[in-house]
Amino acid sequence: MQSRKHTRGRTAASPLRRIRFFTILGLLIPLSLISVLIWAMAQIQPGPSPSGAAPAFPRDTPSLILAGEGQEASWQLRLVNSTHPLPGDWDPDLSVIDPITGEKFDSRALEYLRAMLDAMEREGLQPLVCSGYRSYESQEAIFQQNVETALCQGYTQEEAEEQAALWVMPPGCSEHQSGLAADIVSAENQNLDETQEDTPEQAWLHAHCQEYGFILRYPQDKTELTGVNYEPWHYRYVGEEAARDIMSQGLCLEEYAAPPTA
Ligand SMILES: [Zn+2]
């Protein structure tokens, strides 16, 4: 009986089941294709980077993409040194870094500097920007002060200027005049000397500055190329892409940046 019922059941229901089967199949295939298409399109949409070891700030904020993109990409790579002085009428748009110190920085790069300092503070560090933008006049005053000191030590005028230039750029030639350089020290140790290198603030900056578009501008092994003694506290904004290249390859800006054409 069971066998007969089974047989009758199969013969009666089979065409109907086939219709149902092919109807469902006909619906499922396009639906699957649409789902796959939607998934594939979602994969190629620009979106935030996957969360990883690198800080989210510089990469995930579309408005902050600068290096290598568009006509404004080169401003942050401008080489400023004794052979590439800034024009006399250099007048960058500036913003105050910290109202307490009153130090200023190029407005276009300030948010990167702030992000870097904020990240340090979140880790319990105490960074202090003791010197940002300098006007031509203030750079001249600092340079002359160093020349005077050397003259008092018995150097001739020419020698005194050479000595001063080892530590302070002549007016027009300092990166601080560009508005893109910052001397960052530890609030616990504000001496601009070799002890700065031993602070946790410098250890952090040397390891992470490139993630925010900054480089250690005067490395220990590049004195001959930069013309400036090792300064573990002096950081220069160049944009994230250039900063990562420069720091990972152990270069200095003289080796990386082309001289400005304008
Ligand atoms: Zn400096």
PDB file of C-alpha atoms and ligand atoms in Angstrom:
ATOM      1  CA  MET A   1       0.000   0.000   0.000  1.00  0.00           C
ATOM      2  CA  GLN A   2       2.684   2.276   0.931  1.00  0.00           C
ATOM      3  CA  SER A   3       4.424   1.536  -2.310  1.00  0.00           C
ATOM      4  CA  ARG A   4       1.326   2.262  -4.402  1.00  0.00           C
ATOM      5  CA  LYS A   5       0.538   5.440  -2.589  1.00  0.00           C
ATOM      6  CA  HIS A   6       4.084   6.516  -3.032  1.00  0.00           C
ATOM      7  CA  THR A   7       4.055   5.775  -6.728  1.00  0.00           C
ATOM      8  CA  ARG A   8       0.702   7.537  -7.267  1.00  0.00           C
ATOM      9  CA  GLY A   9       1.881  10.476  -5.267  1.00  0.00           C
ATOM     10  CA  ARG A  10       5.007  10.889  -7.373  1.00  0.00           C
ATOM     11  CA  THR A  11       3.256  10.660 -10.702  1.00  0.00           C
ATOM     12  CA  ALA A  12       0.528  13.145  -9.679  1.00  0.00           C
ATOM     13  CA  ALA A  13       2.809  15.735  -7.967  1.00  0.00           C
ATOM     14  CA  SER A  14       5.873  15.618 -10.190  1.00  0.00           C
ATOM     15  CA  PRO A  15       4.950  18.231 -12.882  1.00  0.00           C
ATOM     16  CA  LEU A  16       3.731  20.633 -10.213  1.00  0.00           C
ATOM     17  CA  ARG A  17       6.923  20.223  -8.217  1.00  0.00           C
ATOM     18  CA  ARG A  18       8.982  20.804 -11.301  1.00  0.00           C
ATOM     19  CA  ILE A  19       7.138  24.031 -12.029  1.00  0.00           C
ATOM     20  CA  ARG A  20       7.647  25.151  -8.426  1.00  0.00           C
ATOM     21  CA  PHE A  21      11.287  24.133  -8.555  1.00  0.00           C
ATOM     22  CA  PHE A  22      12.011  26.062 -11.731  1.00  0.00           C
ATOM     23  CA  THR A  23       9.973  29.066 -10.527  1.00  0.00           C
ATOM     24  CA  ILE A  24      12.037  29.221  -7.309  1.00  0.00           C
ATOM     25  CA  LEU A  25      15.229  28.656  -9.257  1.00  0.00           C
ATOM     26  CA  GLY A  26      14.217  31.413 -11.673  1.00  0.00           C
ATOM     27  CA  LEU A  27      13.793  33.806  -8.756  1.00  0.00           C
ATOM     28  CA  LEU A  28      16.839  32.701  -6.797  1.00  0.00           C
ATOM     29  CA  ILE A  29      19.377  33.055  -9.613  1.00  0.00           C
ATOM     30  CA  PRO A  30      18.651  36.732 -10.402  1.00  0.00           C
ATOM     31  CA  LEU A  31      18.395  37.534  -6.679  1.00  0.00           C
ATOM     32  CA  SER A  32      21.770  35.899  -6.062  1.00  0.00           C
ATOM     33  CA  LEU A  33      23.307  37.776  -8.976  1.00  0.00           C
ATOM     34  CA  ILE A  34      21.919  41.091  -7.687  1.00  0.00           C
ATOM     35  CA  SER A  35      23.269  40.328  -4.188  1.00  0.00           C
ATOM     36  CA  VAL A  36      26.710  39.507  -5.569  1.00  0.00           C
ATOM     37  CA  LEU A  37      26.635  42.700  -7.657  1.00  0.00           C
ATOM     38  CA  ILE A  38      25.676  44.841  -4.632  1.00  0.00           C
ATOM     39  CA  TRP A  39      28.394  43.187  -2.554  1.00  0.00           C
ATOM     40  CA  ALA A  40      31.000  43.744  -5.285  1.00  0.00           C
ATOM     41  CA  MET A  41      30.047  47.424  -5.627  1.00  0.00           C
ATOM     42  CA  ALA A  42      30.306  47.891  -1.865  1.00  0.00           C
ATOM     43  CA  GLN A  43      33.859  46.555  -2.018  1.00  0.00           C
ATOM     44  CA  ILE A  44      35.023  49.206  -4.484  1.00  0.00           C
ATOM     45  CA  GLN A  45      33.362  52.150  -2.706  1.00  0.00           C
ATOM     46  CA  PRO A  46      35.933  54.443  -1.082  1.00  0.00           C
ATOM     47  CA  GLY A  47      35.583  54.116   2.640  1.00  0.00           C
ATOM     48  CA  PRO A  48      37.507  54.316   5.860  1.00  0.00           C
ATOM     49  CA  SER A  49      40.660  52.238   6.098  1.00  0.00           C
ATOM     50  CA  PRO A  50      40.377  49.090   8.142  1.00  0.00           C
ATOM     51  CA  SER A  51      41.290  49.747  11.700  1.00  0.00           C
ATOM     52  CA  GLY A  52      44.855  48.678  12.320  1.00  0.00           C
ATOM     53  CA  ALA A  53      48.002  49.740  14.064  1.00  0.00           C
ATOM     54  CA  ALA A  54      48.269  53.119  12.347  1.00  0.00           C
ATOM     55  CA  PRO A  55      46.333  56.000  13.896  1.00  0.00           C
ATOM     56  CA  ALA A  56      43.041  56.681  12.136  1.00  0.00           C
ATOM     57  CA  PHE A  57      43.355  60.462  11.922  1.00  0.00           C
ATOM     58  CA  PRO A  58      45.564  61.223   8.934  1.00  0.00           C
ATOM     59  CA  ARG A  59      44.291  58.491   6.629  1.00  0.00           C
ATOM     60  CA  ASP A  60      40.603  58.392   7.353  1.00  0.00           C
ATOM     61  CA  THR A  61      39.789  62.044   6.929  1.00  0.00           C
ATOM     62  CA  PRO A  62      39.278  62.732   3.200  1.00  0.00           C
ATOM     63  CA  SER A  63      39.811  66.483   3.571  1.00  0.00           C
ATOM     64  CA  LEU A  64      43.312  65.825   4.851  1.00  0.00           C
ATOM     65  CA  ILE A  65      44.610  64.052   1.755  1.00  0.00           C
ATOM     66  CA  LEU A  66      47.294  66.358   0.418  1.00  0.00           C
ATOM     67  CA  ALA A  67      50.568  64.815  -0.632  1.00  0.00           C
ATOM     68  CA  GLY A  68      50.940  64.108  -4.306  1.00  0.00           C
ATOM     69  CA  GLU A  69      47.391  65.118  -5.158  1.00  0.00           C
ATOM     70  CA  GLY A  70      46.536  68.232  -7.117  1.00  0.00           C
ATOM     71  CA  GLN A  71      48.376  71.421  -7.837  1.00  0.00           C
ATOM     72  CA  GLU A  72      48.782  72.359  -4.202  1.00  0.00           C
ATOM     73  CA  ALA A  73      50.776  69.211  -3.463  1.00  0.00           C
ATOM     74  CA  SER A  74      54.216  70.808  -3.545  1.00  0.00           C
ATOM     75  CA  TRP A  75      53.888  73.617  -1.032  1.00  0.00           C
ATOM     76  CA  GLN A  76      54.726  71.330   1.858  1.00  0.00           C
ATOM     77  CA  LEU A  77      57.864  69.999   0.121  1.00  0.00           C
ATOM     78  CA  ARG A  78      59.518  73.361  -0.333  1.00  0.00           C
ATOM     79  CA  LEU A  79      63.199  73.125   0.503  1.00  0.00           C
ATOM     80  CA  VAL A  80      64.439  75.898   2.774  1.00  0.00           C
ATOM     81  CA  ASN A  81      68.110  76.008   3.675  1.00  0.00           C
ATOM     82  CA  SER A  82      71.181  78.219   3.261  1.00  0.00           C
ATOM     83  CA  THR A  83      71.242  77.671  -0.512  1.00  0.00           C
ATOM     84  CA  HIS A  84      67.456  77.829  -0.922  1.00  0.00           C
ATOM     85  CA  PRO A  85      66.339  80.886   1.040  1.00  0.00           C
ATOM     86  CA  LEU A  86      62.737  81.999   1.147  1.00  0.00           C
ATOM     87  CA  PRO A  87      61.805  85.106  -0.841  1.00  0.00           C
ATOM     88  CA  GLY A  88      61.926  88.310   1.197  1.00  0.00           C
ATOM     89  CA  ASP A  89      58.167  88.775   0.941  1.00  0.00           C
ATOM     90  CA  TRP A  90      57.328  85.280   2.241  1.00  0.00           C
ATOM     91  CA  ASP A  91      54.102  85.685   4.128  1.00  0.00           C
ATOM     92  CA  PRO A  92      52.396  82.397   5.016  1.00  0.00           C
ATOM     93  CA  ASP A  93      48.869  82.219   6.376  1.00  0.00           C
ATOM     94  CA  LEU A  94      49.376  81.408  10.047  1.00  0.00           C
ATOM     95  CA  SER A  95      47.336  80.119  12.960  1.00  0.00           C
ATOM     96  CA  VAL A  96      48.148  79.994  16.643  1.00  0.00           C
ATOM     97  CA  ILE A  97      49.170  76.521  17.821  1.00  0.00           C
ATOM     98  CA  ASP A  98      48.569  77.148  21.475  1.00  0.00           C
ATOM     99  CA  PRO A  99      47.221  80.403  22.948  1.00  0.00           C
ATOM    100  CA  ILE A 100      49.448  79.980  26.019  1.00  0.00           C
ATOM    101  CA  THR A 101      52.732  80.034  24.102  1.00  0.00           C
ATOM    102  CA  GLY A 102      51.409  82.078  21.164  1.00  0.00           C
ATOM    103  CA  GLU A 103      53.573  80.035  18.761  1.00  0.00           C
ATOM    104  CA  LYS A 104      52.215  79.925  15.212  1.00  0.00           C
ATOM    105  CA  PHE A 105      52.178  77.385  12.370  1.00  0.00           C
ATOM    106  CA  ASP A 106      51.121  77.316   8.708  1.00  0.00           C
ATOM    107  CA  SER A 107      47.308  77.173   8.756  1.00  0.00           C
ATOM    108  CA  ARG A 108      47.247  74.444   6.067  1.00  0.00           C
ATOM    109  CA  ALA A 109      49.254  72.044   8.225  1.00  0.00           C
ATOM    110  CA  LEU A 110      48.144  73.026  11.700  1.00  0.00           C
ATOM    111  CA  GLU A 111      45.558  70.261  12.022  1.00  0.00           C
ATOM    112  CA  TYR A 112      48.254  67.632  11.440  1.00  0.00           C
ATOM    113  CA  LEU A 113      50.462  69.139  14.115  1.00  0.00           C
ATOM    114  CA  ARG A 114      47.545  69.289  16.525  1.00  0.00           C
ATOM    115  CA  ALA A 115      46.604  65.683  15.777  1.00  0.00           C
ATOM    116  CA  MET A 116      50.164  64.565  16.490  1.00  0.00           C
ATOM    117  CA  LEU A 117      50.338  66.489  19.765  1.00  0.00           C
ATOM    118  CA  ASP A 118      46.896  65.190  20.787  1.00  0.00           C
ATOM    119  CA  ALA A 119      47.981  61.599  20.111  1.00  0.00           C
ATOM    120  CA  MET A 120      51.026  62.109  22.308  1.00  0.00           C
ATOM    121  CA  GLU A 121      48.961  63.581  25.122  1.00  0.00           C
ATOM    122  CA  ARG A 122      46.543  60.659  24.943  1.00  0.00           C
ATOM    123  CA  GLU A 123      49.540  58.437  25.686  1.00  0.00           C
ATOM    124  CA  GLY A 124      50.429  60.468  28.751  1.00  0.00           C
ATOM    125  CA  LEU A 125      53.282  62.415  27.135  1.00  0.00           C
ATOM    126  CA  GLN A 126      53.852  66.145  27.514  1.00  0.00           C
ATOM    127  CA  PRO A 127      54.995  67.666  24.220  1.00  0.00           C
ATOM    128  CA  LEU A 128      55.620  71.392  24.028  1.00  0.00           C
ATOM    129  CA  VAL A 129      56.103  73.398  20.838  1.00  0.00           C
ATOM    130  CA  CYS A 130      58.713  75.871  22.007  1.00  0.00           C
ATOM    131  CA  SER A 131      59.271  77.387  18.572  1.00  0.00           C
ATOM    132  CA  GLY A 132      57.062  77.509  15.490  1.00  0.00           C
ATOM    133  CA  TYR A 133      56.944  80.270  12.869  1.00  0.00           C
ATOM    134  CA  ARG A 134      59.614  82.970  12.991  1.00  0.00           C
ATOM    135  CA  SER A 135      59.533  86.268  11.146  1.00  0.00           C
ATOM    136  CA  TYR A 136      62.573  87.475   9.201  1.00  0.00           C
ATOM    137  CA  GLU A 137      63.301  89.965  11.975  1.00  0.00           C
ATOM    138  CA  SER A 138      63.184  87.458  14.801  1.00  0.00           C
ATOM    139  CA  GLN A 139      65.377  85.018  12.855  1.00  0.00           C
ATOM    140  CA  GLU A 140      67.878  87.803  12.248  1.00  0.00           C
ATOM    141  CA  ALA A 141      67.918  88.668  15.955  1.00  0.00           C
ATOM    142  CA  ILE A 142      68.527  85.022  16.951  1.00  0.00           C
ATOM    143  CA  PHE A 143      71.288  84.653  14.363  1.00  0.00           C
ATOM    144  CA  GLN A 144      73.009  87.853  15.468  1.00  0.00           C
ATOM    145  CA  GLN A 145      72.842  86.705  19.078  1.00  0.00           C
ATOM    146  CA  ASN A 146      74.752  83.560  18.130  1.00  0.00           C
ATOM    147  CA  VAL A 147      77.273  85.542  16.073  1.00  0.00           C
ATOM    148  CA  GLU A 148      77.872  87.832  19.067  1.00  0.00           C
ATOM    149  CA  THR A 149      78.462  84.830  21.316  1.00  0.00           C
ATOM    150  CA  ALA A 150      81.019  83.407  18.877  1.00  0.00           C
ATOM    151  CA  LEU A 151      82.734  86.795  18.527  1.00  0.00           C
ATOM    152  CA  CYS A 152      83.081  86.903  22.318  1.00  0.00           C
ATOM    153  CA  GLN A 153      84.796  83.526  22.136  1.00  0.00           C
ATOM    154  CA  GLY A 154      87.492  85.008  19.891  1.00  0.00           C
ATOM    155  CA  TYR A 155      86.277  84.057  16.417  1.00  0.00           C
ATOM    156  CA  THR A 156      86.590  86.499  13.527  1.00  0.00           C
ATOM    157  CA  GLN A 157      83.362  87.898  12.037  1.00  0.00           C
ATOM    158  CA  GLU A 158      83.428  85.359   9.194  1.00  0.00           C
ATOM    159  CA  GLU A 159      84.205  82.464  11.529  1.00  0.00           C
ATOM    160  CA  ALA A 160      81.566  83.651  14.000  1.00  0.00           C
ATOM    161  CA  GLU A 161      78.914  83.642  11.262  1.00  0.00           C
ATOM    162  CA  GLU A 162      79.972  80.134  10.218  1.00  0.00           C
ATOM    163  CA  GLN A 163      79.754  78.958  13.818  1.00  0.00           C
ATOM    164  CA  ALA A 164      76.349  80.581  14.301  1.00  0.00           C
ATOM    165  CA  ALA A 165      75.063  78.994  11.086  1.00  0.00           C
ATOM    166  CA  LEU A 166      75.809  75.539  12.492  1.00  0.00           C
ATOM    167  CA  TRP A 167      73.012  76.054  15.013  1.00  0.00           C
ATOM    168  CA  VAL A 168      70.860  78.839  13.667  1.00  0.00           C
ATOM    169  CA  MET A 169      70.115  79.501  10.025  1.00  0.00           C
ATOM    170  CA  PRO A 170      70.858  82.987   8.686  1.00  0.00           C
ATOM    171  CA  PRO A 171      67.741  85.125   8.176  1.00  0.00           C
ATOM    172  CA  GLY A 172      65.755  83.949   5.135  1.00  0.00           C
ATOM    173  CA  CYS A 173      67.191  80.438   5.356  1.00  0.00           C
ATOM    174  CA  SER A 174      65.398  79.088   8.416  1.00  0.00           C
ATOM    175  CA  GLU A 175      62.608  76.579   8.024  1.00  0.00           C
ATOM    176  CA  HIS A 176      60.938  78.259  10.950  1.00  0.00           C
ATOM    177  CA  GLN A 177      60.257  81.187   8.603  1.00  0.00           C
ATOM    178  CA  SER A 178      58.272  78.862   6.338  1.00  0.00           C
ATOM    179  CA  GLY A 179      55.751  78.188   9.103  1.00  0.00           C
ATOM    180  CA  LEU A 180      56.147  74.442   8.503  1.00  0.00           C
ATOM    181  CA  ALA A 181      58.740  73.687  11.190  1.00  0.00           C
ATOM    182  CA  ALA A 182      58.284  73.156  14.894  1.00  0.00           C
ATOM    183  CA  ASP A 183      60.731  72.615  17.702  1.00  0.00           C
ATOM    184  CA  ILE A 184      58.982  70.117  19.953  1.00  0.00           C
ATOM    185  CA  VAL A 185      60.421  69.341  23.363  1.00  0.00           C
ATOM    186  CA  SER A 186      59.342  67.554  26.481  1.00  0.00           C
ATOM    187  CA  ALA A 187      57.639  69.840  28.993  1.00  0.00           C
ATOM    188  CA  GLU A 188      59.789  68.052  31.577  1.00  0.00           C
ATOM    189  CA  ASN A 189      63.007  68.904  29.733  1.00  0.00           C
ATOM    190  CA  GLN A 190      62.956  72.028  27.621  1.00  0.00           C
ATOM    191  CA  ASN A 191      66.677  72.152  26.906  1.00  0.00           C
ATOM    192  CA  LEU A 192      67.595  72.198  23.235  1.00  0.00           C
ATOM    193  CA  ASP A 193      70.552  69.870  23.653  1.00  0.00           C
ATOM    194  CA  GLU A 194      71.478  66.206  23.355  1.00  0.00           C
ATOM    195  CA  THR A 195      69.516  65.280  26.522  1.00  0.00           C
ATOM    196  CA  GLN A 196      66.327  65.913  24.547  1.00  0.00           C
ATOM    197  CA  GLU A 197      66.925  62.689  22.659  1.00  0.00           C
ATOM    198  CA  ASP A 198      66.459  60.655  25.843  1.00  0.00           C
ATOM    199  CA  THR A 199      62.963  61.934  26.580  1.00  0.00           C
ATOM    200  CA  PRO A 200      59.928  59.695  25.941  1.00  0.00           C
ATOM    201  CA  GLU A 201      58.455  62.519  23.846  1.00  0.00           C
ATOM    202  CA  GLN A 202      61.338  62.315  21.341  1.00  0.00           C
ATOM    203  CA  ALA A 203      61.227  58.522  21.324  1.00  0.00           C
ATOM    204  CA  TRP A 204      57.542  58.723  20.360  1.00  0.00           C
ATOM    205  CA  LEU A 205      58.078  61.445  17.757  1.00  0.00           C
ATOM    206  CA  HIS A 206      61.003  59.663  16.110  1.00  0.00           C
ATOM    207  CA  ALA A 207      58.806  56.554  15.777  1.00  0.00           C
ATOM    208  CA  HIS A 208      55.495  58.159  14.778  1.00  0.00           C
ATOM    209  CA  CYS A 209      56.008  61.651  13.299  1.00  0.00           C
ATOM    210  CA  GLN A 210      55.727  60.381   9.713  1.00  0.00           C
ATOM    211  CA  GLU A 211      52.210  59.104  10.388  1.00  0.00           C
ATOM    212  CA  TYR A 212      51.177  62.751  10.728  1.00  0.00           C
ATOM    213  CA  GLY A 213      53.239  64.035   7.797  1.00  0.00           C
ATOM    214  CA  PHE A 214      56.277  65.185   9.781  1.00  0.00           C
ATOM    215  CA  ILE A 215      59.966  64.315   9.468  1.00  0.00           C
ATOM    216  CA  LEU A 216      62.944  64.617  11.740  1.00  0.00           C
ATOM    217  CA  ARG A 217      64.506  67.368   9.668  1.00  0.00           C
ATOM    218  CA  TYR A 218      68.137  67.293  10.810  1.00  0.00           C
ATOM    219  CA  PRO A 219      69.169  63.671  11.418  1.00  0.00           C
ATOM    220  CA  GLN A 220      72.449  62.815  13.070  1.00  0.00           C
ATOM    221  CA  ASP A 221      74.002  61.254   9.960  1.00  0.00           C
ATOM    222  CA  LYS A 222      72.958  63.983   7.491  1.00  0.00           C
ATOM    223  CA  THR A 223      74.780  67.008   8.880  1.00  0.00           C
ATOM    224  CA  GLU A 224      76.934  67.375   5.773  1.00  0.00           C
ATOM    225  CA  LEU A 225      73.885  67.496   3.516  1.00  0.00           C
ATOM    226  CA  THR A 226      71.634  69.639   5.686  1.00  0.00           C
ATOM    227  CA  GLY A 227      74.400  71.942   6.901  1.00  0.00           C
ATOM    228  CA  VAL A 228      72.804  71.841  10.353  1.00  0.00           C
ATOM    229  CA  ASN A 229      73.851  69.902  13.442  1.00  0.00           C
ATOM    230  CA  TYR A 230      71.704  67.049  14.721  1.00  0.00           C
ATOM    231  CA  GLU A 231      68.513  68.466  16.218  1.00  0.00           C
ATOM    232  CA  PRO A 232      66.342  65.724  17.738  1.00  0.00           C
ATOM    233  CA  TRP A 233      63.617  68.307  18.492  1.00  0.00           C
ATOM    234  CA  HIS A 234      63.156  69.927  15.055  1.00  0.00           C
ATOM    235  CA  TYR A 235      60.255  68.540  12.978  1.00  0.00           C
ATOM    236  CA  ARG A 236      59.142  69.651   9.558  1.00  0.00           C
ATOM    237  CA  TYR A 237      55.757  69.094   7.918  1.00  0.00           C
ATOM    238  CA  VAL A 238      56.092  67.578   4.416  1.00  0.00           C
ATOM    239  CA  GLY A 239      52.814  65.622   4.049  1.00  0.00           C
ATOM    240  CA  GLU A 240      52.196  62.009   4.977  1.00  0.00           C
ATOM    241  CA  GLU A 241      53.342  60.345   1.738  1.00  0.00           C
ATOM    242  CA  ALA A 242      56.690  62.159   1.621  1.00  0.00           C
ATOM    243  CA  ALA A 243      57.187  61.783   5.364  1.00  0.00           C
ATOM    244  CA  ARG A 244      56.730  58.013   5.209  1.00  0.00           C
ATOM    245  CA  ASP A 245      59.169  57.770   2.276  1.00  0.00           C
ATOM    246  CA  ILE A 246      61.776  60.018   3.884  1.00  0.00           C
ATOM    247  CA  MET A 247      61.656  58.402   7.320  1.00  0.00           C
ATOM    248  CA  SER A 248      61.532  54.800   6.076  1.00  0.00           C
ATOM    249  CA  GLN A 249      64.434  55.342   3.668  1.00  0.00           C
ATOM    250  CA  GLY A 250      66.517  57.358   6.136  1.00  0.00           C
ATOM    251  CA  LEU A 251      66.713  60.413   3.884  1.00  0.00           C
ATOM    252  CA  CYS A 252      66.876  64.117   4.568  1.00  0.00           C
ATOM    253  CA  LEU A 253      64.800  66.705   2.730  1.00  0.00           C
ATOM    254  CA  GLU A 254      67.796  67.816   0.647  1.00  0.00           C
ATOM    255  CA  GLU A 255      67.914  64.332  -0.845  1.00  0.00           C
ATOM    256  CA  TYR A 256      64.181  64.093  -1.415  1.00  0.00           C
ATOM    257  CA  ALA A 257      62.783  67.472  -2.386  1.00  0.00           C
ATOM    258  CA  ALA A 258      63.344  69.238  -5.659  1.00  0.00           C
ATOM    259  CA  PRO A 259      64.234  72.927  -5.352  1.00  0.00           C
ATOM    260  CA  PRO A 260      61.198  75.198  -5.781  1.00  0.00           C
ATOM    261  CA  THR A 261      60.617  76.541  -9.271  1.00  0.00           C
ATOM    262  CA  ALA A 262      58.603  79.563  -8.168  1.00  0.00           C
TER     263      ALA A 262
HETATM  264 ZN    ZN B   1      64.049  74.335  14.889  1.00  0.00          ZN
END
